[in-house]
């Protein structure tokens, strides 16, 4: 993932785990909603610092920390697996990267999917 400023200058880049289902549709979007804490569409996981940018038929898609199983609070993956397509739709990030995204991507921030 890349974060660029208003002059299209790269600020930083980092690995995420995107969707294994190809439901991140290429195009230009805007951040429309944010939550400190959210749950997955099926109620089985919790994720922190959710920044939503795409509405889908099943659930919103956004950037967030690596989700935790609600039952035992274990992570769905470890940070070493970032870069692999492991999610059901959202972009999973390391905690420090989710912190950065939370500060950087406010309501209205442009998101470009290529």
mmCIF file of N, CA and C in Angstrom:
data_model
loop_
_atom_site.group_PDB
_atom_site.id
_atom_site.type_symbol
_atom_site.label_atom_id
_atom_site.label_comp_id
_atom_site.label_asym_id
_atom_site.label_seq_id
_atom_site.Cartn_x
_atom_site.Cartn_y
_atom_site.Cartn_z
ATOM 1 N N UNK A 1 0.853 -1.155 0.000
ATOM 2 C CA UNK A 1 0.000 0.000 0.000
ATOM 3 C C UNK A 1 0.904 1.224 0.000
ATOM 4 N N UNK A 2 0.445 2.292 -0.630
ATOM 5 C CA UNK A 2 1.200 3.540 -0.686
ATOM 6 C C UNK A 2 0.368 4.677 -0.108
ATOM 7 N N UNK A 3 1.028 5.564 0.574
ATOM 8 C CA UNK A 3 0.408 6.825 1.000
ATOM 9 C C UNK A 3 1.140 7.931 0.261
ATOM 10 N N UNK A 4 0.376 8.777 -0.437
ATOM 11 C CA UNK A 4 0.969 9.889 -1.176
ATOM 12 C C UNK A 4 0.341 11.192 -0.698
ATOM 13 N N UNK A 5 1.101 12.271 -0.822
ATOM 14 C CA UNK A 5 0.586 13.569 -0.380
ATOM 15 C C UNK A 5 -0.187 14.255 -1.503
ATOM 16 N N UNK A 6 -0.601 15.484 -1.278
ATOM 17 C CA UNK A 6 -1.401 16.227 -2.257
ATOM 18 C C UNK A 6 -0.660 16.499 -3.558
ATOM 19 N N UNK A 7 0.676 16.395 -3.536
ATOM 20 C CA UNK A 7 1.489 16.596 -4.740
ATOM 21 C C UNK A 7 1.881 15.279 -5.388
ATOM 22 N N UNK A 8 1.225 14.188 -4.982
ATOM 23 C CA UNK A 8 1.518 12.840 -5.483
ATOM 24 C C UNK A 8 2.930 12.377 -5.165
ATOM 25 N N UNK A 9 3.476 12.855 -4.057
ATOM 26 C CA UNK A 9 4.786 12.416 -3.590
ATOM 27 C C UNK A 9 4.573 11.291 -2.578
ATOM 28 N N UNK A 10 5.303 10.202 -2.765
ATOM 29 C CA UNK A 10 5.194 9.060 -1.866
ATOM 30 C C UNK A 10 5.651 9.435 -0.464
ATOM 31 N N UNK A 11 4.792 9.195 0.518
ATOM 32 C CA UNK A 11 5.127 9.440 1.919
ATOM 33 C C UNK A 11 5.714 8.180 2.531
ATOM 34 N N UNK A 12 5.048 7.052 2.286
ATOM 35 C CA UNK A 12 5.543 5.769 2.777
ATOM 36 C C UNK A 12 4.794 4.648 2.089
ATOM 37 N N UNK A 13 5.331 3.436 2.205
ATOM 38 C CA UNK A 13 4.673 2.249 1.664
ATOM 39 C C UNK A 13 4.830 1.104 2.660
ATOM 40 N N UNK A 14 3.921 0.129 2.586
ATOM 41 C CA UNK A 14 3.965 -1.012 3.497
ATOM 42 C C UNK A 14 3.122 -2.143 2.929
ATOM 43 N N UNK A 15 3.367 -3.337 3.450
ATOM 44 C CA UNK A 15 2.630 -4.511 3.012
ATOM 45 C C UNK A 15 1.291 -4.612 3.732
ATOM 46 N N UNK A 16 0.295 -5.084 3.005
ATOM 47 C CA UNK A 16 -1.016 -5.389 3.574
ATOM 48 C C UNK A 16 -1.415 -6.771 3.072
ATOM 49 N N UNK A 17 -2.387 -7.369 3.711
ATOM 50 C CA UNK A 17 -3.006 -8.586 3.194
ATOM 51 C C UNK A 17 -4.376 -8.201 2.676
ATOM 52 N N UNK A 18 -4.512 -8.260 1.364
ATOM 53 C CA UNK A 18 -5.778 -7.916 0.738
ATOM 54 C C UNK A 18 -6.673 -9.127 0.573
ATOM 55 N N UNK A 19 -7.717 -8.946 -0.198
ATOM 56 C CA UNK A 19 -8.755 -9.957 -0.350
ATOM 57 C C UNK A 19 -8.321 -11.126 -1.222
ATOM 58 N N UNK A 20 -8.721 -12.313 -0.802
ATOM 59 C CA UNK A 20 -8.491 -13.511 -1.604
ATOM 60 C C UNK A 20 -9.584 -13.699 -2.653
ATOM 61 N N UNK A 21 -10.596 -12.816 -2.655
ATOM 62 C CA UNK A 21 -11.740 -12.951 -3.551
ATOM 63 C C UNK A 21 -11.802 -11.909 -4.666
ATOM 64 N N UNK A 22 -10.787 -11.109 -4.845
ATOM 65 C CA UNK A 22 -10.781 -10.094 -5.910
ATOM 66 C C UNK A 22 -11.987 -9.153 -5.842
ATOM 67 N N UNK A 23 -12.411 -8.787 -4.632
ATOM 68 C CA UNK A 23 -13.532 -7.853 -4.511
ATOM 69 C C UNK A 23 -13.080 -6.428 -4.215
ATOM 70 N N UNK A 24 -11.791 -6.173 -4.368
ATOM 71 C CA UNK A 24 -11.265 -4.807 -4.281
ATOM 72 C C UNK A 24 -11.266 -4.262 -5.707
ATOM 73 N N UNK A 25 -12.339 -3.629 -6.077
ATOM 74 C CA UNK A 25 -12.591 -3.245 -7.461
ATOM 75 C C UNK A 25 -11.735 -2.033 -7.838
ATOM 76 N N UNK A 26 -10.927 -2.144 -8.921
ATOM 77 C CA UNK A 26 -10.116 -0.994 -9.337
ATOM 78 C C UNK A 26 -10.983 0.238 -9.572
ATOM 79 N N UNK A 27 -10.458 1.375 -9.153
ATOM 80 C CA UNK A 27 -11.176 2.632 -9.305
ATOM 81 C C UNK A 27 -10.714 3.641 -8.283
ATOM 82 N N UNK A 28 -11.392 4.772 -8.256
ATOM 83 C CA UNK A 28 -11.084 5.843 -7.312
ATOM 84 C C UNK A 28 -12.259 5.989 -6.351
ATOM 85 N N UNK A 29 -11.944 6.009 -5.065
ATOM 86 C CA UNK A 29 -12.942 6.052 -4.002
ATOM 87 C C UNK A 29 -12.552 7.122 -2.995
ATOM 88 N N UNK A 30 -13.397 7.318 -2.000
ATOM 89 C CA UNK A 30 -13.078 8.211 -0.883
ATOM 90 C C UNK A 30 -13.433 7.516 0.425
ATOM 91 N N UNK A 31 -12.631 7.777 1.436
ATOM 92 C CA UNK A 31 -12.940 7.279 2.774
ATOM 93 C C UNK A 31 -14.277 7.888 3.192
ATOM 94 N N UNK A 32 -15.212 7.049 3.635
ATOM 95 C CA UNK A 32 -16.537 7.552 4.008
ATOM 96 C C UNK A 32 -16.906 7.273 5.462
ATOM 97 N N UNK A 33 -16.122 6.450 6.157
ATOM 98 C CA UNK A 33 -16.480 6.102 7.530
ATOM 99 C C UNK A 33 -15.252 5.565 8.250
ATOM 100 N N UNK A 34 -15.203 5.784 9.572
ATOM 101 C CA UNK A 34 -14.084 5.304 10.394
ATOM 102 C C UNK A 34 -14.612 4.840 11.745
ATOM 103 N N UNK A 35 -14.003 3.776 12.278
ATOM 104 C CA UNK A 35 -14.374 3.283 13.610
ATOM 105 C C UNK A 35 -13.125 2.838 14.349
ATOM 106 N N UNK A 36 -13.015 3.247 15.614
ATOM 107 C CA UNK A 36 -11.891 2.785 16.444
ATOM 108 C C UNK A 36 -11.887 1.265 16.538
ATOM 109 N N UNK A 37 -13.067 0.688 16.713
ATOM 110 C CA UNK A 37 -13.232 -0.761 16.848
ATOM 111 C C UNK A 37 -14.426 -1.180 16.005
ATOM 112 N N UNK A 38 -14.290 -2.286 15.286
ATOM 113 C CA UNK A 38 -15.412 -2.813 14.510
ATOM 114 C C UNK A 38 -15.355 -4.336 14.527
ATOM 115 N N UNK A 39 -16.444 -4.949 14.103
ATOM 116 C CA UNK A 39 -16.479 -6.404 13.989
ATOM 117 C C UNK A 39 -16.662 -6.782 12.532
ATOM 118 N N UNK A 40 -16.322 -8.012 12.219
ATOM 119 C CA UNK A 40 -16.461 -8.505 10.852
ATOM 120 C C UNK A 40 -17.931 -8.700 10.499
ATOM 121 N N UNK A 41 -18.194 -8.864 9.225
ATOM 122 C CA UNK A 41 -19.562 -9.034 8.738
ATOM 123 C C UNK A 41 -20.221 -10.273 9.349
ATOM 124 N N UNK A 42 -19.407 -11.300 9.695
ATOM 125 C CA UNK A 42 -19.968 -12.530 10.252
ATOM 126 C C UNK A 42 -19.909 -12.571 11.782
ATOM 127 N N UNK A 43 -19.400 -11.510 12.397
ATOM 128 C CA UNK A 43 -19.354 -11.436 13.846
ATOM 129 C C UNK A 43 -18.294 -12.293 14.507
ATOM 130 N N UNK A 44 -17.348 -12.810 13.723
ATOM 131 C CA UNK A 44 -16.339 -13.714 14.270
ATOM 132 C C UNK A 44 -15.023 -13.041 14.618
ATOM 133 N N UNK A 45 -14.836 -11.803 14.198
ATOM 134 C CA UNK A 45 -13.562 -11.139 14.482
ATOM 135 C C UNK A 45 -13.782 -9.680 14.856
ATOM 136 N N UNK A 46 -12.776 -9.142 15.512
ATOM 137 C CA UNK A 46 -12.754 -7.722 15.859
ATOM 138 C C UNK A 46 -11.508 -7.126 15.215
ATOM 139 N N UNK A 47 -11.650 -5.911 14.712
ATOM 140 C CA UNK A 47 -10.499 -5.217 14.142
ATOM 141 C C UNK A 47 -10.487 -3.780 14.636
ATOM 142 N N UNK A 48 -9.297 -3.261 14.740
ATOM 143 C CA UNK A 48 -9.116 -1.912 15.264
ATOM 144 C C UNK A 48 -8.726 -0.960 14.141
ATOM 145 N N UNK A 49 -9.121 0.288 14.313
ATOM 146 C CA UNK A 49 -8.780 1.374 13.392
ATOM 147 C C UNK A 49 -9.265 1.082 11.973
ATOM 148 N N UNK A 50 -10.551 0.837 11.861
ATOM 149 C CA UNK A 50 -11.187 0.553 10.576
ATOM 150 C C UNK A 50 -11.446 1.851 9.826
ATOM 151 N N UNK A 51 -10.917 1.929 8.601
ATOM 152 C CA UNK A 51 -11.096 3.082 7.718
ATOM 153 C C UNK A 51 -11.789 2.556 6.456
ATOM 154 N N UNK A 52 -13.071 2.832 6.310
ATOM 155 C CA UNK A 52 -13.872 2.266 5.218
ATOM 156 C C UNK A 52 -13.834 3.149 3.969
ATOM 157 N N UNK A 53 -13.703 2.490 2.818
ATOM 158 C CA UNK A 53 -13.650 3.224 1.555
ATOM 159 C C UNK A 53 -14.518 2.610 0.456
ATOM 160 N N UNK A 54 -15.054 1.397 0.650
ATOM 161 C CA UNK A 54 -15.865 0.756 -0.388
ATOM 162 C C UNK A 54 -17.059 0.057 0.255
ATOM 163 N N UNK A 55 -18.237 0.310 -0.296
ATOM 164 C CA UNK A 55 -19.440 -0.398 0.150
ATOM 165 C C UNK A 55 -19.654 -1.582 -0.785
ATOM 166 N N UNK A 56 -19.800 -2.772 -0.211
ATOM 167 C CA UNK A 56 -20.059 -3.959 -1.027
ATOM 168 C C UNK A 56 -21.394 -4.566 -0.616
ATOM 169 N N UNK A 57 -21.840 -5.566 -1.353
ATOM 170 C CA UNK A 57 -23.118 -6.211 -1.050
ATOM 171 C C UNK A 57 -23.097 -6.893 0.312
ATOM 172 N N UNK A 58 -21.949 -7.436 0.697
ATOM 173 C CA UNK A 58 -21.858 -8.180 1.948
ATOM 174 C C UNK A 58 -21.521 -7.285 3.131
ATOM 175 N N UNK A 59 -20.498 -6.470 2.970
ATOM 176 C CA UNK A 59 -20.021 -5.647 4.090
ATOM 177 C C UNK A 59 -19.101 -4.562 3.550
ATOM 178 N N UNK A 60 -18.877 -3.508 4.322
ATOM 179 C CA UNK A 60 -17.927 -2.474 3.903
ATOM 180 C C UNK A 60 -16.513 -3.044 3.802
ATOM 181 N N UNK A 61 -15.720 -2.445 2.938
ATOM 182 C CA UNK A 61 -14.314 -2.821 2.787
ATOM 183 C C UNK A 61 -13.474 -1.630 3.201
ATOM 184 N N UNK A 62 -12.406 -1.919 3.937
ATOM 185 C CA UNK A 62 -11.549 -0.840 4.401
ATOM 186 C C UNK A 62 -10.202 -1.332 4.884
ATOM 187 N N UNK A 63 -9.435 -0.414 5.402
ATOM 188 C CA UNK A 63 -8.123 -0.691 5.983
ATOM 189 C C UNK A 63 -8.297 -0.863 7.487
ATOM 190 N N UNK A 64 -7.621 -1.831 8.078
ATOM 191 C CA UNK A 64 -7.673 -2.008 9.533
ATOM 192 C C UNK A 64 -6.501 -2.861 9.998
ATOM 193 N N UNK A 65 -6.359 -2.963 11.297
ATOM 194 C CA UNK A 65 -5.328 -3.820 11.876
ATOM 195 C C UNK A 65 -5.653 -5.287 11.584
ATOM 196 N N UNK A 66 -4.678 -6.160 11.792
ATOM 197 C CA UNK A 66 -4.924 -7.595 11.643
ATOM 198 C C UNK A 66 -6.039 -7.980 12.621
ATOM 199 N N UNK A 67 -7.098 -8.623 12.126
ATOM 200 C CA UNK A 67 -8.226 -8.939 13.005
ATOM 201 C C UNK A 67 -7.880 -10.006 14.041
ATOM 202 N N UNK A 68 -8.645 -9.963 15.129
ATOM 203 C CA UNK A 68 -8.501 -10.943 16.202
ATOM 204 C C UNK A 68 -9.775 -11.778 16.286
ATOM 205 N N UNK A 69 -9.616 -13.087 16.532
ATOM 206 C CA UNK A 69 -10.773 -13.945 16.780
ATOM 207 C C UNK A 69 -11.477 -13.457 18.045
ATOM 208 N N UNK A 70 -12.779 -13.292 17.987
ATOM 209 C CA UNK A 70 -13.528 -12.822 19.150
ATOM 210 C C UNK A 70 -13.430 -13.818 20.304
ATOM 211 N N UNK A 71 -13.474 -15.117 19.999
ATOM 212 C CA UNK A 71 -13.473 -16.147 21.044
ATOM 213 C C UNK A 71 -12.244 -16.107 21.936
ATOM 214 N N UNK A 72 -11.053 -16.031 21.324
ATOM 215 C CA UNK A 72 -9.830 -16.148 22.128
ATOM 216 C C UNK A 72 -8.825 -15.017 21.912
ATOM 217 N N UNK A 73 -9.191 -14.025 21.110
ATOM 218 C CA UNK A 73 -8.351 -12.841 20.854
ATOM 219 C C UNK A 73 -7.030 -13.159 20.136
ATOM 220 N N UNK A 74 -6.926 -14.327 19.497
ATOM 221 C CA UNK A 74 -5.726 -14.631 18.719
ATOM 222 C C UNK A 74 -5.850 -13.981 17.347
ATOM 223 N N UNK A 75 -4.722 -13.559 16.746
ATOM 224 C CA UNK A 75 -4.779 -12.915 15.431
ATOM 225 C C UNK A 75 -5.088 -13.920 14.322
ATOM 226 N N UNK A 76 -5.738 -13.435 13.289
ATOM 227 C CA UNK A 76 -6.032 -14.260 12.121
ATOM 228 C C UNK A 76 -4.770 -14.602 11.335
ATOM 229 N N UNK A 77 -3.754 -13.800 11.456
ATOM 230 C CA UNK A 77 -2.478 -14.045 10.792
ATOM 231 C C UNK A 77 -1.414 -13.299 11.561
ATOM 232 N N UNK A 78 -0.146 -13.632 11.269
ATOM 233 C CA UNK A 78 0.923 -12.849 11.890
ATOM 234 C C UNK A 78 1.443 -11.832 10.880
ATOM 235 N N UNK A 79 2.209 -10.886 11.362
ATOM 236 C CA UNK A 79 2.696 -9.808 10.492
ATOM 237 C C UNK A 79 3.607 -10.328 9.387
ATOM 238 N N UNK A 80 4.270 -11.469 9.606
ATOM 239 C CA UNK A 80 5.145 -12.046 8.580
ATOM 240 C C UNK A 80 4.360 -12.453 7.334
ATOM 241 N N UNK A 81 3.059 -12.684 7.465
ATOM 242 C CA UNK A 81 2.223 -13.092 6.332
ATOM 243 C C UNK A 81 1.631 -11.906 5.576
ATOM 244 N N UNK A 82 1.895 -10.676 6.029
ATOM 245 C CA UNK A 82 1.406 -9.511 5.288
ATOM 246 C C UNK A 82 1.995 -9.534 3.884
ATOM 247 N N UNK A 83 1.193 -9.165 2.910
ATOM 248 C CA UNK A 83 1.587 -9.250 1.514
ATOM 249 C C UNK A 83 0.885 -10.407 0.811
ATOM 250 N N UNK A 84 0.365 -11.354 1.590
ATOM 251 C CA UNK A 84 -0.403 -12.467 1.033
ATOM 252 C C UNK A 84 -1.884 -12.097 1.019
ATOM 253 N N UNK A 85 -2.615 -12.647 0.054
ATOM 254 C CA UNK A 85 -4.062 -12.408 -0.044
ATOM 255 C C UNK A 85 -4.773 -13.352 0.924
ATOM 256 N N UNK A 86 -5.131 -12.837 2.090
ATOM 257 C CA UNK A 86 -5.694 -13.686 3.141
ATOM 258 C C UNK A 86 -7.040 -13.216 3.675
ATOM 259 N N UNK A 87 -7.485 -12.033 3.310
ATOM 260 C CA UNK A 87 -8.714 -11.495 3.908
ATOM 261 C C UNK A 87 -9.938 -11.815 3.046
ATOM 262 N N UNK A 88 -11.099 -11.549 3.610
ATOM 263 C CA UNK A 88 -12.352 -11.722 2.871
ATOM 264 C C UNK A 88 -12.747 -10.465 2.109
ATOM 265 N N UNK A 89 -11.969 -9.397 2.239
ATOM 266 C CA UNK A 89 -12.294 -8.167 1.514
ATOM 267 C C UNK A 89 -11.456 -6.983 1.916
ATOM 268 N N UNK A 90 -11.216 -6.814 3.199
ATOM 269 C CA UNK A 90 -10.483 -5.639 3.685
ATOM 270 C C UNK A 90 -8.975 -5.798 3.512
ATOM 271 N N UNK A 91 -8.270 -4.721 3.808
ATOM 272 C CA UNK A 91 -6.821 -4.726 3.761
ATOM 273 C C UNK A 91 -6.297 -4.735 5.194
ATOM 274 N N UNK A 92 -5.706 -5.863 5.574
ATOM 275 C CA UNK A 92 -5.155 -6.032 6.917
ATOM 276 C C UNK A 92 -3.769 -5.408 6.979
ATOM 277 N N UNK A 93 -3.483 -4.761 8.105
ATOM 278 C CA UNK A 93 -2.207 -4.071 8.270
ATOM 279 C C UNK A 93 -1.582 -4.391 9.623
ATOM 280 N N UNK A 94 -0.267 -4.242 9.700
ATOM 281 C CA UNK A 94 0.420 -4.299 10.985
ATOM 282 C C UNK A 94 -0.112 -3.165 11.856
ATOM 283 N N UNK A 95 0.007 -3.323 13.151
ATOM 284 C CA UNK A 95 -0.532 -2.327 14.082
ATOM 285 C C UNK A 95 0.024 -0.931 13.821
ATOM 286 N N UNK A 96 1.340 -0.809 13.632
ATOM 287 C CA UNK A 96 1.930 0.516 13.386
ATOM 288 C C UNK A 96 1.426 1.123 12.082
ATOM 289 N N UNK A 97 1.209 0.288 11.073
ATOM 290 C CA UNK A 97 0.691 0.788 9.797
ATOM 291 C C UNK A 97 -0.782 1.178 9.921
ATOM 292 N N UNK A 98 -1.551 0.412 10.683
ATOM 293 C CA UNK A 98 -2.951 0.785 10.933
ATOM 294 C C UNK A 98 -3.017 2.107 11.693
ATOM 295 N N UNK A 99 -2.081 2.313 12.625
ATOM 296 C CA UNK A 99 -2.012 3.594 13.345
ATOM 297 C C UNK A 99 -1.750 4.742 12.374
ATOM 298 N N UNK A 100 -0.795 4.535 11.445
ATOM 299 C CA UNK A 100 -0.495 5.575 10.454
ATOM 300 C C UNK A 100 -1.721 5.854 9.587
ATOM 301 N N UNK A 101 -2.343 4.795 9.066
ATOM 302 C CA UNK A 101 -3.509 4.962 8.201
ATOM 303 C C UNK A 101 -4.623 5.695 8.930
ATOM 304 N N UNK A 102 -4.815 5.371 10.193
ATOM 305 C CA UNK A 102 -5.857 6.019 11.001
ATOM 306 C C UNK A 102 -5.629 7.528 11.061
ATOM 307 N N UNK A 103 -4.394 7.946 11.224
ATOM 308 C CA UNK A 103 -4.075 9.378 11.288
ATOM 309 C C UNK A 103 -4.131 10.028 9.905
ATOM 310 N N UNK A 104 -3.686 9.320 8.885
ATOM 311 C CA UNK A 104 -3.557 9.865 7.534
ATOM 312 C C UNK A 104 -4.897 9.938 6.790
ATOM 313 N N UNK A 105 -5.680 8.881 6.856
ATOM 314 C CA UNK A 105 -6.878 8.748 6.015
ATOM 315 C C UNK A 105 -8.129 9.205 6.758
ATOM 316 N N UNK A 106 -8.422 10.473 6.632
ATOM 317 C CA UNK A 106 -9.620 11.058 7.238
ATOM 318 C C UNK A 106 -10.795 10.922 6.263
ATOM 319 N N UNK A 107 -11.986 11.238 6.725
ATOM 320 C CA UNK A 107 -13.161 11.214 5.847
ATOM 321 C C UNK A 107 -12.867 12.093 4.628
ATOM 322 N N UNK A 108 -13.104 11.541 3.435
ATOM 323 C CA UNK A 108 -12.862 12.276 2.197
ATOM 324 C C UNK A 108 -11.512 11.997 1.561
ATOM 325 N N UNK A 109 -10.598 11.333 2.269
ATOM 326 C CA UNK A 109 -9.297 10.994 1.684
ATOM 327 C C UNK A 109 -9.514 10.089 0.475
ATOM 328 N N UNK A 110 -8.826 10.386 -0.618
ATOM 329 C CA UNK A 110 -8.958 9.613 -1.850
ATOM 330 C C UNK A 110 -8.224 8.283 -1.713
ATOM 331 N N UNK A 111 -8.880 7.213 -2.181
ATOM 332 C CA UNK A 111 -8.307 5.866 -2.222
ATOM 333 C C UNK A 111 -8.334 5.420 -3.675
ATOM 334 N N UNK A 112 -7.183 5.040 -4.215
ATOM 335 C CA UNK A 112 -7.103 4.563 -5.590
ATOM 336 C C UNK A 112 -6.701 3.094 -5.564
ATOM 337 N N UNK A 113 -7.507 2.260 -6.190
ATOM 338 C CA UNK A 113 -7.226 0.829 -6.286
ATOM 339 C C UNK A 113 -6.786 0.546 -7.715
ATOM 340 N N UNK A 114 -5.597 -0.049 -7.849
ATOM 341 C CA UNK A 114 -5.088 -0.363 -9.198
ATOM 342 C C UNK A 114 -4.952 -1.857 -9.401
#
